[in-house]
mmCIF file of C-alpha atoms in Angstrom:
data_model
loop_
_atom_site.group_PDB
_atom_site.id
_atom_site.type_symbol
_atom_site.label_atom_id
_atom_site.label_comp_id
_atom_site.label_asym_id
_atom_site.label_seq_id
_atom_site.Cartn_x
_atom_site.Cartn_y
_atom_site.Cartn_z
ATOM 1 C CA MET A 112 -0.022 0.005 -0.247
ATOM 2 C CA ASN A 113 2.861 2.201 0.905
ATOM 3 C CA LYS A 114 4.523 1.832 -2.449
ATOM 4 C CA LYS A 115 1.020 2.352 -4.537
ATOM 5 C CA PHE A 116 0.644 6.048 -2.285
ATOM 6 C CA LEU A 117 3.957 6.970 -3.275
ATOM 7 C CA ALA A 118 3.603 6.294 -6.605
ATOM 8 C CA ALA A 119 0.042 8.144 -6.584
ATOM 9 C CA ILE A 120 2.090 11.284 -5.338
ATOM 10 C CA ILE A 121 4.395 11.419 -8.056
ATOM 11 C CA VAL A 122 2.523 11.620 -10.674
ATOM 12 C CA ALA A 123 0.248 14.053 -9.096
ATOM 13 C CA ASN A 124 3.212 16.447 -8.981
ATOM 14 C CA PHE A 125 4.016 15.954 -12.409
ATOM 15 C CA PHE A 126 0.488 16.528 -13.300
ATOM 16 C CA VAL A 127 0.884 19.904 -11.086
ATOM 17 C CA VAL A 128 4.056 21.461 -12.338
ATOM 18 C CA GLY A 129 3.079 20.286 -16.042
ATOM 19 C CA CYS A 130 -0.347 22.768 -15.796
ATOM 20 C CA ASP A 131 1.712 25.208 -14.321
ATOM 21 C CA LYS A 132 3.718 25.845 -17.690
ATOM 22 C CA GLU A 133 1.759 27.458 -21.083
ATOM 23 C CA ILE A 134 2.049 25.730 -24.131
ATOM 24 C CA THR A 135 3.726 27.618 -26.558
ATOM 25 C CA PRO A 136 2.544 27.549 -30.410
ATOM 26 C CA PRO A 137 5.243 27.041 -33.055
ATOM 27 C CA LYS A 138 6.502 30.058 -34.705
ATOM 28 C CA PRO A 139 5.441 30.921 -38.446
ATOM 29 C CA PRO A 140 8.415 29.301 -40.604
ATOM 30 C CA LEU A 141 10.875 31.898 -41.720
ATOM 31 C CA VAL A 142 10.730 32.419 -45.659
ATOM 32 C CA LYS A 143 13.182 34.319 -47.841
ATOM 33 C CA VAL A 144 11.749 37.395 -50.119
ATOM 34 C CA GLN A 145 12.598 39.121 -52.591
ATOM 35 C CA GLN A 146 11.215 42.497 -53.302
ATOM 36 C CA ILE A 147 10.553 43.824 -56.621
ATOM 37 C CA LYS A 148 11.954 46.992 -57.595
ATOM 38 C CA LEU A 149 10.791 48.219 -61.432
ATOM 39 C CA SER A 150 12.454 51.168 -63.012
ATOM 40 C CA ASN A 151 11.993 52.399 -66.753
ATOM 41 C CA SER A 152 14.880 51.879 -68.575
ATOM 42 C CA ALA A 153 15.651 54.297 -71.941
ATOM 43 C CA GLN A 154 18.228 53.138 -74.665
ATOM 44 C CA GLU A 155 18.907 54.790 -77.824
ATOM 45 C CA GLU A 156 18.707 53.359 -81.584
ATOM 46 C CA ASN A 157 20.322 55.082 -84.467
ATOM 47 C CA TYR A 158 19.497 54.537 -87.765
ATOM 48 C CA SER A 159 20.986 56.294 -91.223
ATOM 49 C CA GLY A 160 18.526 57.590 -93.425
ATOM 50 C CA VAL A 161 18.845 59.987 -96.491
ATOM 51 C CA VAL A 162 16.581 63.288 -97.330
ATOM 52 C CA ARG A 163 14.418 63.240 -100.097
ATOM 53 C CA GLY A 164 11.403 65.604 -100.970
ATOM 54 C CA ARG A 165 7.844 64.446 -99.698
ATOM 55 C CA TYR A 166 6.604 65.184 -103.400
ATOM 56 C CA GLU A 167 8.469 63.242 -106.253
ATOM 57 C CA THR A 168 6.939 63.564 -109.830
ATOM 58 C CA ASN A 169 7.360 61.688 -112.608
ATOM 59 C CA LEU A 170 6.742 63.671 -115.608
ATOM 60 C CA SER A 171 5.695 62.814 -118.702
ATOM 61 C CA PHE A 172 4.482 63.960 -122.087
ATOM 62 C CA GLN A 173 0.692 63.206 -122.742
ATOM 63 C CA VAL A 174 0.999 62.436 -126.221
ATOM 64 C CA SER A 175 3.451 60.928 -128.009
ATOM 65 C CA GLY A 176 6.507 62.590 -130.209
ATOM 66 C CA LYS A 177 9.999 63.462 -130.697
ATOM 67 C CA ILE A 178 12.142 65.671 -128.413
ATOM 68 C CA ILE A 179 13.792 68.470 -130.008
ATOM 69 C CA SER A 180 14.716 70.711 -126.892
ATOM 70 C CA ARG A 181 15.601 69.942 -123.154
ATOM 71 C CA ASP A 182 15.815 72.903 -121.481
ATOM 72 C CA VAL A 183 16.729 71.807 -117.939
ATOM 73 C CA GLN A 184 19.438 68.767 -116.469
ATOM 74 C CA ALA A 185 19.915 67.039 -112.970
ATOM 75 C CA GLY A 186 19.774 69.335 -110.702
ATOM 76 C CA SER A 187 18.312 72.588 -112.116
ATOM 77 C CA LEU A 188 15.997 74.549 -109.909
ATOM 78 C CA VAL A 189 12.374 75.392 -111.547
ATOM 79 C CA ARG A 190 9.289 77.211 -110.717
ATOM 80 C CA ALA A 191 6.020 76.350 -111.377
ATOM 81 C CA GLY A 192 4.674 76.858 -115.271
ATOM 82 C CA ASP A 193 8.702 76.728 -116.481
ATOM 83 C CA ILE A 194 9.389 75.062 -119.975
ATOM 84 C CA LEU A 195 11.303 71.721 -119.414
ATOM 85 C CA MET A 196 10.698 69.918 -122.675
ATOM 86 C CA THR A 197 9.259 70.042 -126.041
ATOM 87 C CA LEU A 198 8.298 67.616 -128.633
ATOM 88 C CA ASP A 199 8.170 68.031 -132.344
ATOM 89 C CA PRO A 200 4.687 69.388 -133.017
ATOM 90 C CA LYS A 201 4.410 68.880 -136.856
ATOM 91 C CA ASP A 202 2.437 66.140 -136.811
ATOM 92 C CA ILE A 203 -0.294 67.383 -134.416
ATOM 93 C CA VAL A 204 -0.504 70.634 -135.935
ATOM 94 C CA GLU A 205 -1.341 68.793 -139.165
ATOM 95 C CA GLN A 206 -3.909 66.771 -137.133
ATOM 96 C CA SER A 207 -5.077 70.063 -135.890
ATOM 97 C CA ARG A 208 -5.443 71.358 -138.880
ATOM 98 C CA THR A 209 -7.274 68.502 -140.338
ATOM 99 C CA ALA A 210 -9.535 68.784 -137.255
ATOM 100 C CA ASP A 211 -10.235 72.230 -137.833
ATOM 101 C CA ALA A 212 -11.352 71.536 -141.826
ATOM 102 C CA GLN A 213 -13.981 68.888 -140.554
ATOM 103 C CA VAL A 214 -15.339 71.069 -138.416
ATOM 104 C CA ASP A 215 -15.823 74.167 -141.619
ATOM 105 C CA SER A 216 -17.205 70.821 -143.377
ATOM 106 C CA ALA A 217 -19.618 70.123 -140.334
ATOM 107 C CA ARG A 218 -20.469 73.853 -140.042
ATOM 108 C CA ALA A 219 -21.812 74.103 -144.240
ATOM 109 C CA GLN A 220 -23.715 70.712 -143.800
ATOM 110 C CA LEU A 221 -25.498 71.968 -140.913
ATOM 111 C CA GLU A 222 -26.252 75.488 -142.240
ATOM 112 C CA LEU A 223 -27.588 73.632 -145.599
ATOM 113 C CA ALA A 224 -29.672 71.238 -143.088
ATOM 114 C CA LYS A 225 -31.077 74.468 -141.163
ATOM 115 C CA ALA A 226 -32.061 76.304 -144.489
ATOM 116 C CA ASN A 227 -33.896 72.915 -145.577
ATOM 117 C CA LEU A 228 -35.801 72.509 -142.384
ATOM 118 C CA ASP A 229 -36.790 76.263 -142.173
ATOM 119 C CA ARG A 230 -37.690 76.020 -146.065
ATOM 120 C CA TYR A 231 -39.889 72.754 -145.649
ATOM 121 C CA SER A 232 -41.232 73.990 -142.250
ATOM 122 C CA GLU A 233 -42.904 77.159 -144.104
ATOM 123 C CA LEU A 234 -44.212 74.783 -146.606
ATOM 124 C CA PHE A 235 -45.959 72.349 -143.811
ATOM 125 C CA LYS A 236 -47.435 75.739 -142.812
ATOM 126 C CA ALA A 237 -48.607 76.189 -146.180
ATOM 127 C CA GLU A 238 -50.082 72.379 -146.265
ATOM 128 C CA ALA A 239 -47.998 72.336 -149.368
ATOM 129 C CA VAL A 240 -46.122 69.221 -148.247
ATOM 130 C CA ALA A 241 -47.039 66.145 -145.556
ATOM 131 C CA ALA A 242 -45.519 65.957 -142.145
ATOM 132 C CA VAL A 243 -43.735 62.839 -142.654
ATOM 133 C CA VAL A 244 -41.450 64.977 -144.939
ATOM 134 C CA LEU A 245 -40.916 67.995 -142.602
ATOM 135 C CA ASP A 246 -39.960 65.308 -140.113
ATOM 136 C CA GLN A 247 -37.381 63.963 -142.686
ATOM 137 C CA TYR A 248 -36.054 67.340 -142.818
ATOM 138 C CA LYS A 249 -35.855 67.510 -139.144
ATOM 139 C CA THR A 250 -34.020 64.626 -138.467
ATOM 140 C CA GLN A 251 -31.308 65.172 -141.308
ATOM 141 C CA TYR A 252 -30.851 68.846 -139.296
ATOM 142 C CA ASP A 253 -30.028 66.866 -136.216
ATOM 143 C CA ALA A 254 -27.497 64.498 -137.577
ATOM 144 C CA ALA A 255 -25.855 67.331 -138.809
ATOM 145 C CA LYS A 256 -26.318 69.307 -135.545
ATOM 146 C CA ALA A 257 -24.232 66.236 -134.129
ATOM 147 C CA THR A 258 -21.912 65.680 -136.627
ATOM 148 C CA TYR A 259 -20.715 69.597 -136.141
ATOM 149 C CA ASP A 260 -20.419 68.972 -132.356
ATOM 150 C CA ALA A 261 -18.314 65.986 -132.980
ATOM 151 C CA ALA A 262 -16.321 67.751 -134.944
ATOM 152 C CA ILE A 263 -15.752 70.985 -132.504
ATOM 153 C CA ALA A 264 -15.243 67.958 -129.697
ATOM 154 C CA GLN A 265 -12.408 66.811 -132.069
ATOM 155 C CA ALA A 266 -10.649 70.079 -132.613
ATOM 156 C CA ARG A 267 -10.637 71.053 -129.254
ATOM 157 C CA GLN A 268 -8.840 67.537 -128.448
ATOM 158 C CA SER A 269 -6.532 68.324 -131.330
ATOM 159 C CA GLN A 270 -5.877 71.885 -130.048
ATOM 160 C CA ASN A 271 -5.284 70.169 -126.202
ATOM 161 C CA ALA A 272 -2.716 67.732 -127.984
ATOM 162 C CA LEU A 273 -0.475 70.660 -129.506
ATOM 163 C CA ASP A 274 -0.559 72.277 -126.258
ATOM 164 C CA TYR A 275 0.594 69.081 -124.876
ATOM 165 C CA THR A 276 3.651 69.190 -126.821
ATOM 166 C CA THR A 277 5.307 71.259 -124.298
ATOM 167 C CA LEU A 278 6.005 69.804 -120.775
ATOM 168 C CA THR A 279 6.146 72.130 -118.057
ATOM 169 C CA ALA A 280 6.458 72.322 -114.079
ATOM 170 C CA ASN A 281 4.025 71.866 -112.037
ATOM 171 C CA ALA A 282 5.667 73.206 -108.939
ATOM 172 C CA ASP A 283 8.777 74.721 -107.614
ATOM 173 C CA GLY A 284 11.182 72.138 -106.946
ATOM 174 C CA VAL A 285 14.604 70.593 -108.222
ATOM 175 C CA ILE A 286 15.214 68.226 -111.597
ATOM 176 C CA SER A 287 16.343 64.927 -109.814
ATOM 177 C CA GLU A 288 16.506 62.908 -112.854
ATOM 178 C CA VAL A 289 16.640 63.145 -116.675
ATOM 179 C CA SER A 290 15.589 60.162 -118.400
ATOM 180 C CA ALA A 291 15.108 61.052 -122.062
ATOM 181 C CA GLU A 292 17.362 63.160 -124.582
ATOM 182 C CA VAL A 293 16.851 65.482 -127.490
ATOM 183 C CA GLY A 294 16.120 63.145 -130.730
ATOM 184 C CA GLN A 295 14.699 60.651 -128.972
ATOM 185 C CA VAL A 296 10.841 59.149 -129.413
ATOM 186 C CA VAL A 297 9.099 59.213 -126.454
ATOM 187 C CA ALA A 298 5.608 57.688 -125.844
ATOM 188 C CA ALA A 299 2.541 59.338 -123.955
ATOM 189 C CA GLY A 300 3.045 58.695 -120.570
ATOM 190 C CA GLN A 301 6.934 57.920 -120.400
ATOM 191 C CA SER A 302 8.400 59.135 -117.850
ATOM 192 C CA VAL A 303 11.235 61.549 -119.096
ATOM 193 C CA LEU A 304 11.757 63.850 -115.868
ATOM 194 C CA LYS A 305 11.665 63.771 -111.947
ATOM 195 C CA LEU A 306 10.779 66.379 -110.152
ATOM 196 C CA VAL A 307 11.164 67.222 -106.571
ATOM 197 C CA GLN A 308 9.353 69.561 -104.713
ATOM 198 C CA THR A 309 11.674 71.325 -102.071
ATOM 199 C CA ASN A 310 9.067 72.925 -100.179
ATOM 200 C CA GLU A 311 8.961 70.235 -97.793
ATOM 201 C CA LEU A 312 11.695 67.962 -97.194
ATOM 202 C CA GLU A 313 11.617 64.106 -95.004
ATOM 203 C CA VAL A 314 14.368 61.664 -93.974
ATOM 204 C CA VAL A 315 13.589 58.444 -95.046
ATOM 205 C CA VAL A 316 14.808 55.193 -92.908
ATOM 206 C CA ASP A 317 14.854 51.463 -92.998
ATOM 207 C CA ILE A 318 13.853 50.229 -89.862
ATOM 208 C CA PRO A 319 14.949 46.064 -88.898
ATOM 209 C CA GLU A 320 11.384 44.166 -88.477
ATOM 210 C CA ASN A 321 12.038 43.536 -84.828
ATOM 211 C CA LYS A 322 12.151 47.290 -84.218
ATOM 212 C CA ILE A 323 8.915 48.593 -86.144
ATOM 213 C CA SER A 324 6.488 48.002 -83.122
ATOM 214 C CA ASN A 325 8.649 50.744 -81.615
ATOM 215 C CA MET A 326 7.845 53.460 -84.033
ATOM 216 C CA GLN A 327 4.757 55.135 -84.107
ATOM 217 C CA ILE A 328 3.303 58.129 -86.584
ATOM 218 C CA GLY A 329 3.597 61.285 -84.595
ATOM 219 C CA GLN A 330 6.322 60.241 -82.575
ATOM 220 C CA ARG A 331 9.450 62.698 -82.129
ATOM 221 C CA VAL A 332 12.764 61.887 -82.850
ATOM 222 C CA SER A 333 16.280 63.475 -83.115
ATOM 223 C CA ILE A 334 17.814 63.746 -86.501
ATOM 224 C CA ASN A 335 21.839 64.680 -86.841
ATOM 225 C CA PHE A 336 22.845 65.715 -90.513
ATOM 226 C CA TRP A 337 26.638 64.584 -91.161
ATOM 227 C CA ALA A 338 27.190 67.342 -93.730
ATOM 228 C CA THR A 339 26.443 70.288 -91.385
ATOM 229 C CA ASN A 340 26.373 68.573 -88.140
ATOM 230 C CA GLU A 341 23.202 70.171 -87.163
ATOM 231 C CA THR A 342 20.681 68.098 -85.147
ATOM 232 C CA VAL A 343 17.452 68.662 -85.300
ATOM 233 C CA SER A 344 13.648 67.431 -84.070
ATOM 234 C CA GLY A 345 11.688 65.564 -86.911
ATOM 235 C CA THR A 346 8.044 63.923 -86.645
ATOM 236 C CA VAL A 347 7.148 60.362 -87.861
ATOM 237 C CA ARG A 348 4.643 61.097 -90.611
ATOM 238 C CA GLU A 349 4.487 57.120 -92.444
ATOM 239 C CA VAL A 350 5.245 54.014 -91.367
ATOM 240 C CA SER A 351 5.371 51.468 -94.424
ATOM 241 C CA PRO A 352 2.680 49.084 -93.443
ATOM 242 C CA MET A 353 4.889 45.674 -95.155
ATOM 243 C CA ALA A 354 8.966 44.792 -95.138
ATOM 244 C CA ASP A 355 10.677 45.369 -98.127
ATOM 245 C CA SER A 356 10.716 42.044 -99.918
ATOM 246 C CA ALA A 357 14.238 41.907 -100.267
ATOM 247 C CA SER A 358 15.948 43.686 -96.705
ATOM 248 C CA ARG A 359 12.879 42.759 -94.859
ATOM 249 C CA THR A 360 13.304 46.336 -93.465
ATOM 250 C CA PHE A 361 10.271 48.900 -92.870
ATOM 251 C CA THR A 362 10.467 52.137 -94.800
ATOM 252 C CA VAL A 363 9.813 54.919 -92.503
ATOM 253 C CA LYS A 364 9.400 58.497 -93.324
ATOM 254 C CA ILE A 365 10.146 61.393 -90.872
ATOM 255 C CA SER A 366 9.052 65.083 -91.880
ATOM 256 C CA LEU A 367 11.573 67.529 -91.111
ATOM 257 C CA PRO A 368 10.919 71.400 -89.918
ATOM 258 C CA ASP A 369 12.489 74.066 -91.984
ATOM 259 C CA VAL A 370 16.090 74.067 -92.371
ATOM 260 C CA ASN A 371 18.637 75.816 -93.995
ATOM 261 C CA ASN A 372 21.887 74.351 -95.876
ATOM 262 C CA ILE A 373 19.926 70.793 -95.970
ATOM 263 C CA GLN A 374 20.118 69.183 -99.734
ATOM 264 C CA LEU A 375 18.545 66.348 -101.362
ATOM 265 C CA GLY A 376 19.918 63.189 -100.913
ATOM 266 C CA MET A 377 22.352 64.381 -97.621
ATOM 267 C CA THR A 378 22.981 61.286 -95.025
ATOM 268 C CA ALA A 379 21.138 61.751 -91.712
ATOM 269 C CA ASN A 380 21.534 59.928 -88.407
ATOM 270 C CA VAL A 381 18.125 59.274 -86.791
ATOM 271 C CA SER A 382 18.085 58.461 -83.087
ATOM 272 C CA ILE A 383 15.078 57.232 -81.425
ATOM 273 C CA ARG A 384 14.958 56.930 -77.937
ATOM 274 C CA GLU A 385 13.269 53.730 -76.346
ATOM 275 C CA VAL A 386 12.019 53.717 -72.934
ATOM 276 C CA THR A 387 11.117 50.144 -71.828
ATOM 277 C CA PRO A 388 10.325 48.718 -68.707
ATOM 278 C CA SER A 389 13.250 46.741 -66.634
ATOM 279 C CA ALA A 390 13.088 42.866 -66.470
ATOM 280 C CA ILE A 391 11.826 41.340 -63.494
ATOM 281 C CA ILE A 392 14.290 38.007 -62.351
ATOM 282 C CA LEU A 393 13.630 35.841 -60.092
ATOM 283 C CA PRO A 394 15.510 32.475 -58.945
ATOM 284 C CA LEU A 395 14.276 29.656 -60.565
ATOM 285 C CA SER A 396 13.426 28.535 -56.965
ATOM 286 C CA ALA A 397 10.487 31.359 -56.528
ATOM 287 C CA ILE A 398 8.432 29.974 -59.143
ATOM 288 C CA TYR A 399 5.495 27.390 -57.739
ATOM 289 C CA GLN A 400 4.423 25.357 -61.033
ATOM 290 C CA THR A 401 0.441 23.894 -61.001
ATOM 291 C CA GLY A 402 0.363 22.212 -63.984
ATOM 292 C CA ASP A 403 0.884 24.903 -67.219
ATOM 293 C CA ALA A 404 0.496 27.715 -64.822
ATOM 294 C CA ALA A 405 3.509 29.056 -62.999
ATOM 295 C CA GLN A 406 3.112 31.116 -59.801
ATOM 296 C CA VAL A 407 4.812 33.071 -56.964
ATOM 297 C CA TRP A 408 4.008 33.616 -53.360
ATOM 298 C CA ILE A 409 3.540 36.915 -52.243
ATOM 299 C CA VAL A 410 3.722 37.894 -48.761
ATOM 300 C CA ASP A 411 1.050 40.397 -47.693
ATOM 301 C CA GLY A 412 0.454 41.315 -44.005
ATOM 302 C CA GLY A 413 2.766 38.299 -42.849
ATOM 303 C CA LYS A 414 0.283 35.976 -44.900
ATOM 304 C CA VAL A 415 1.131 34.319 -48.299
ATOM 305 C CA SER A 416 -0.958 34.152 -51.120
ATOM 306 C CA LEU A 417 -0.324 32.948 -54.904
ATOM 307 C CA LYS A 418 -0.210 35.143 -57.850
ATOM 308 C CA LYS A 419 -0.233 34.219 -61.575
ATOM 309 C CA ILE A 420 2.824 35.068 -63.387
ATOM 310 C CA GLU A 421 3.936 35.054 -67.170
ATOM 311 C CA VAL A 422 7.868 33.410 -67.690
ATOM 312 C CA THR A 423 9.430 35.150 -70.641
ATOM 313 C CA ALA A 424 13.008 33.567 -70.412
ATOM 314 C CA PHE A 425 15.176 31.098 -68.370
ATOM 315 C CA ASP A 426 18.784 32.179 -67.839
ATOM 316 C CA ASP A 427 20.834 29.079 -65.804
ATOM 317 C CA ASN A 428 19.446 29.357 -62.496
ATOM 318 C CA ASN A 429 17.018 32.470 -62.956
ATOM 319 C CA VAL A 430 14.184 33.068 -65.128
ATOM 320 C CA ARG A 431 12.270 36.632 -66.380
ATOM 321 C CA VAL A 432 8.954 37.178 -65.606
ATOM 322 C CA ARG A 433 6.181 39.562 -66.115
ATOM 323 C CA GLY A 434 3.156 40.010 -64.263
ATOM 324 C CA LEU A 435 4.584 41.537 -60.780
ATOM 325 C CA ASN A 436 4.086 44.821 -59.418
ATOM 326 C CA SER A 437 6.634 47.569 -58.223
ATOM 327 C CA GLY A 438 6.792 45.981 -54.128
ATOM 328 C CA ASP A 439 5.531 43.264 -54.380
ATOM 329 C CA THR A 440 7.407 40.655 -51.625
ATOM 330 C CA VAL A 441 8.165 37.513 -53.669
ATOM 331 C CA VAL A 442 9.028 33.879 -51.843
ATOM 332 C CA VAL A 443 11.964 33.013 -53.410
ATOM 333 C CA ALA A 444 12.723 29.186 -51.208
ATOM 334 C CA GLY A 445 10.671 26.752 -49.546
ATOM 335 C CA VAL A 446 7.475 27.561 -52.018
ATOM 336 C CA ASN A 447 6.383 23.976 -51.679
ATOM 337 C CA LYS A 448 6.035 23.880 -48.542
ATOM 338 C CA LEU A 449 3.596 26.974 -48.271
ATOM 339 C CA ARG A 450 -0.637 26.863 -48.031
ATOM 340 C CA GLU A 451 -2.645 29.289 -48.904
ATOM 341 C CA GLY A 452 -2.994 32.228 -46.449
ATOM 342 C CA GLN A 453 -0.606 30.609 -44.417
ATOM 343 C CA ASP A 454 1.459 32.990 -41.864
ATOM 344 C CA VAL A 455 5.098 33.689 -42.389
ATOM 345 C CA ARG A 456 8.053 35.137 -40.815
ATOM 346 C CA THR A 457 10.470 37.288 -43.004
ATOM 347 C CA GLY A 458 13.065 37.912 -40.568
ATOM 348 C CA ASP A 459 13.993 37.301 -36.740
#
């Protein structure tokens, strides 16, 4: 009995001692984190361009013929209305005379038809002829009138053709190309000269296909001219919708402000400033993969939650990602031991 009583006292003492001590809950797990900091990085791309006129016109005669004079050469400055080339007008003059003769003949036929119509109209009033006879003379008059009108139109066309033997400048500018010489017979519509209007210049550059998405109409760019060492600001006016089949580059046209000492054909360096957000780089251990979705644990208020991201590139033990905001705190180690809403520590 004494032994049993002693054992009971010992057990009771242990129970009392255990009740005096509070049970301490386990601490939240300590995790290693990385805070996201985003900033925009700027880089400058340079492209070689050439100065051209915004409006370049291929000039041609509206009639065919033999060139008998050329009053300009490549580089000649011209004004609107200046005579540039002349065709031999002999054949067209003869055509014009023929057309005038046809007008005289048609006029005589019309006058005769008018006189006959007037005469038979009087006879019809006197009931000397039947109505059918008068109708015949009315028809003859109408036919003669139509023939006369056609002859007039043909004569005017021949006169226009005579005027077309002289090629004049349609605007102020410079002759950039001569493709026909005196004595050469040219067809109507065949290009003989190229006129570049100098009142509005632009710089033309070729942009690689991997950079064309950065070019927007209205975008401001910096242009430096090698010959004058002058730097001006230009505006993107036109972006080609298709790449060149040979070079696979896109043509971009940039409008220039009024500048002095800039000539057609000069070379220019076009600088385009590109602002891009800095890349987000995380260690591979930060990625929590569930199926095809890549996620990371975000620590907010001492608790973790999953956030979907997009992995854009792998680099050894690091990954480049998108989808995070500046200031996000990302768990970068032990991600497979966490659960949604779990409390964590980021430091002692």
